[in-house]
Amino acid sequence: MRRLHDRAEISDVQLRYATGTDSRDWELFRSCFTEEVEVDFSDGFGQPVVRVHADDWVTATAPRMESFRATQHMITNLVITFVDDDRATCVAYVRASHHLPNSTGDSDQTVHGYYTNRFERTAHGWRIAAVKLTALWMTGNFGIFQAALAPPHPRPI
């Protein structure tokens, strides 16, 4: 019975990750992570794997996602494997759509792939300790995504 409860809680965390991102509810998004999180978006995005404080991850993610007019992260086919009573891995399909009307082409960019997230049981329930996105293919205007990944330019005084 405990495993069923754990599976349900891990699934809820995975879905809160998507909901927090798309609704721009950064407190909800933050509630998905352990205090430190390993982030691996190297596949398809060329970003280095980093281990950061979860607050810093949220602070970095928010303006990037908010630069789009809208996003929609659909997460399905969750396969949860337990390492032991307090650690698990969840592999889940993702289709992440990003919408930004612009004058250079298509307003949409979509990532098709899967997450391989490591979970740990904490005093506050199951949380993501490592998030890894594997992009299998992308469609649309990647330029709108690259603009969101670019570091912000300082504004003149």
C-alpha positions as a printed Julia matrix, in Angstrom:
157×3 Matrix{Float64}:
  0.0    0.0     0.0
  2.87   2.36    0.79
  4.31   1.91   -2.72
  0.97   2.92   -4.27
  0.93   6.05   -2.13
  4.56   6.81   -3.04
  3.81   6.38   -6.75
  0.85   8.74   -6.5
  2.93  11.34   -4.67
  5.82  11.13   -7.16
  3.34  11.47  -10.04
  1.82  14.52   -8.34
  5.25  16.14   -7.97
  6.05  15.49  -11.63
  2.76  17.07  -12.7
  3.22  20.03  -10.3
  6.53  20.69  -12.08
  4.64  21.19  -15.35
  1.74  23.07  -13.78
  4.04  25.4   -11.86
  5.98  26.19  -15.03
  2.96  26.82  -17.24
  0.97  28.78  -14.66
  4.11  30.68  -13.64
  3.44  29.71  -10.06
  7.06  29.71   -8.93
  6.21  28.74   -5.36
  4.45  25.62   -6.68
  7.4   24.94   -9.02
  9.85  25.33   -6.11
  7.86  22.84   -4.01
  8.93  20.1    -6.43
 12.63  20.12   -5.52
 15.02  19.09   -2.78
 17.17  21.92   -1.38
 19.83  21.23   -4.02
 19.02  19.91   -7.46
 21.1   18.57  -10.33
 19.87  20.02  -13.63
 20.78  18.35  -16.92
 19.45  20.11  -20.0
 22.6   19.31  -21.99
 20.83  17.15  -24.58
 19.47  19.41  -27.3
 20.28  22.65  -25.51
 24.03  22.48  -24.95
 23.77  23.71  -21.37
 26.23  22.2   -18.89
 24.97  19.9   -16.16
 24.87  21.89  -12.93
 24.14  21.27   -9.27
 22.43  24.32   -7.78
 20.33  25.42   -4.85
 16.69  24.96   -5.83
 15.91  28.62   -5.14
 18.58  29.61   -7.68
 17.15  27.17  -10.23
 13.69  28.7    -9.82
 15.11  32.22  -10.02
 16.87  31.34  -13.29
 13.91  29.46  -14.78
 11.19  32.04  -14.09
 12.31  34.84  -16.42
 13.1   32.38  -19.22
  9.66  30.81  -19.13
  7.97  34.17  -18.61
  9.62  35.46  -21.8
  7.13  33.32  -23.75
  3.54  34.4   -24.23
  2.53  30.9   -23.13
  3.96  27.44  -22.48
  2.37  24.03  -22.17
  4.22  21.06  -20.73
  2.34  17.78  -21.15
  3.81  14.93  -19.14
  2.61  11.36  -19.69
  3.6    7.69  -19.51
  5.22   7.94  -16.09
  7.32   4.88  -15.21
  8.45   4.95  -11.59
 11.22   2.65  -10.36
 12.18   2.49   -6.7
 15.85   2.24   -5.74
 14.92   1.79   -2.07
 12.31   3.16    0.33
 13.56   6.74   -0.02
 14.85   7.02   -3.61
 13.16   6.53   -6.96
 13.46   7.4   -10.63
 10.6    8.61  -12.79
 10.89   8.47  -16.57
  8.1   10.44  -18.23
  7.33  11.57  -21.75
  7.16  15.32  -22.27
  5.88  17.55  -25.02
  6.81  21.1   -24.12
  5.3   23.79  -26.33
  6.5   27.39  -26.22
  4.57  30.23  -27.86
  5.97  33.67  -28.69
  4.55  35.75  -31.55
  7.46  37.39  -33.4
  8.42  38.92  -36.74
 11.04  36.31  -37.71
  8.94  33.23  -38.36
  6.85  30.62  -36.61
  5.51  31.66  -33.21
  5.85  28.17  -31.74
  8.62  25.79  -30.74
  8.01  22.34  -29.29
 10.35  19.92  -27.57
  9.43  16.22  -27.77
 11.3   13.94  -25.4
 11.35  12.6   -21.89
 12.42  13.44  -18.37
 14.5   11.08  -16.27
 14.1   12.56  -12.8
 15.58  11.23   -9.58
 13.37  11.59   -6.54
 14.15  11.53   -2.83
 11.79  11.22    0.1
 12.18  14.29    2.34
 10.51  15.5     5.52
  8.07  17.31    3.18
  7.38  14.3     0.96
  8.88  13.19   -2.34
 10.94  15.81   -4.19
 13.02  15.96   -7.36
 16.75  15.73   -6.58
 17.85  15.63  -10.23
 16.03  16.65  -13.39
 17.25  15.48  -16.79
 15.57  16.35  -20.06
 16.33  14.23  -23.11
 15.14  15.98  -26.26
 14.35  13.45  -29.0
 13.31  16.03  -31.59
 12.15  19.62  -31.83
  9.76  21.37  -34.17
  9.07  25.0   -34.94
 11.16  28.1   -34.52
 14.09  27.27  -32.25
 15.07  30.94  -32.38
 12.34  31.87  -29.91
 13.74  29.35  -27.46
 17.31  30.53  -27.92
 16.18  34.07  -27.15
 14.74  32.82  -23.85
 17.98  31.0   -23.02
 20.16  34.03  -23.75
 21.49  35.86  -20.72
 19.66  39.14  -20.12
 21.35  42.19  -21.58
 22.02  45.04  -19.16
 19.8   48.02  -19.74
 21.4   51.4   -20.32
 21.2   53.84  -17.44
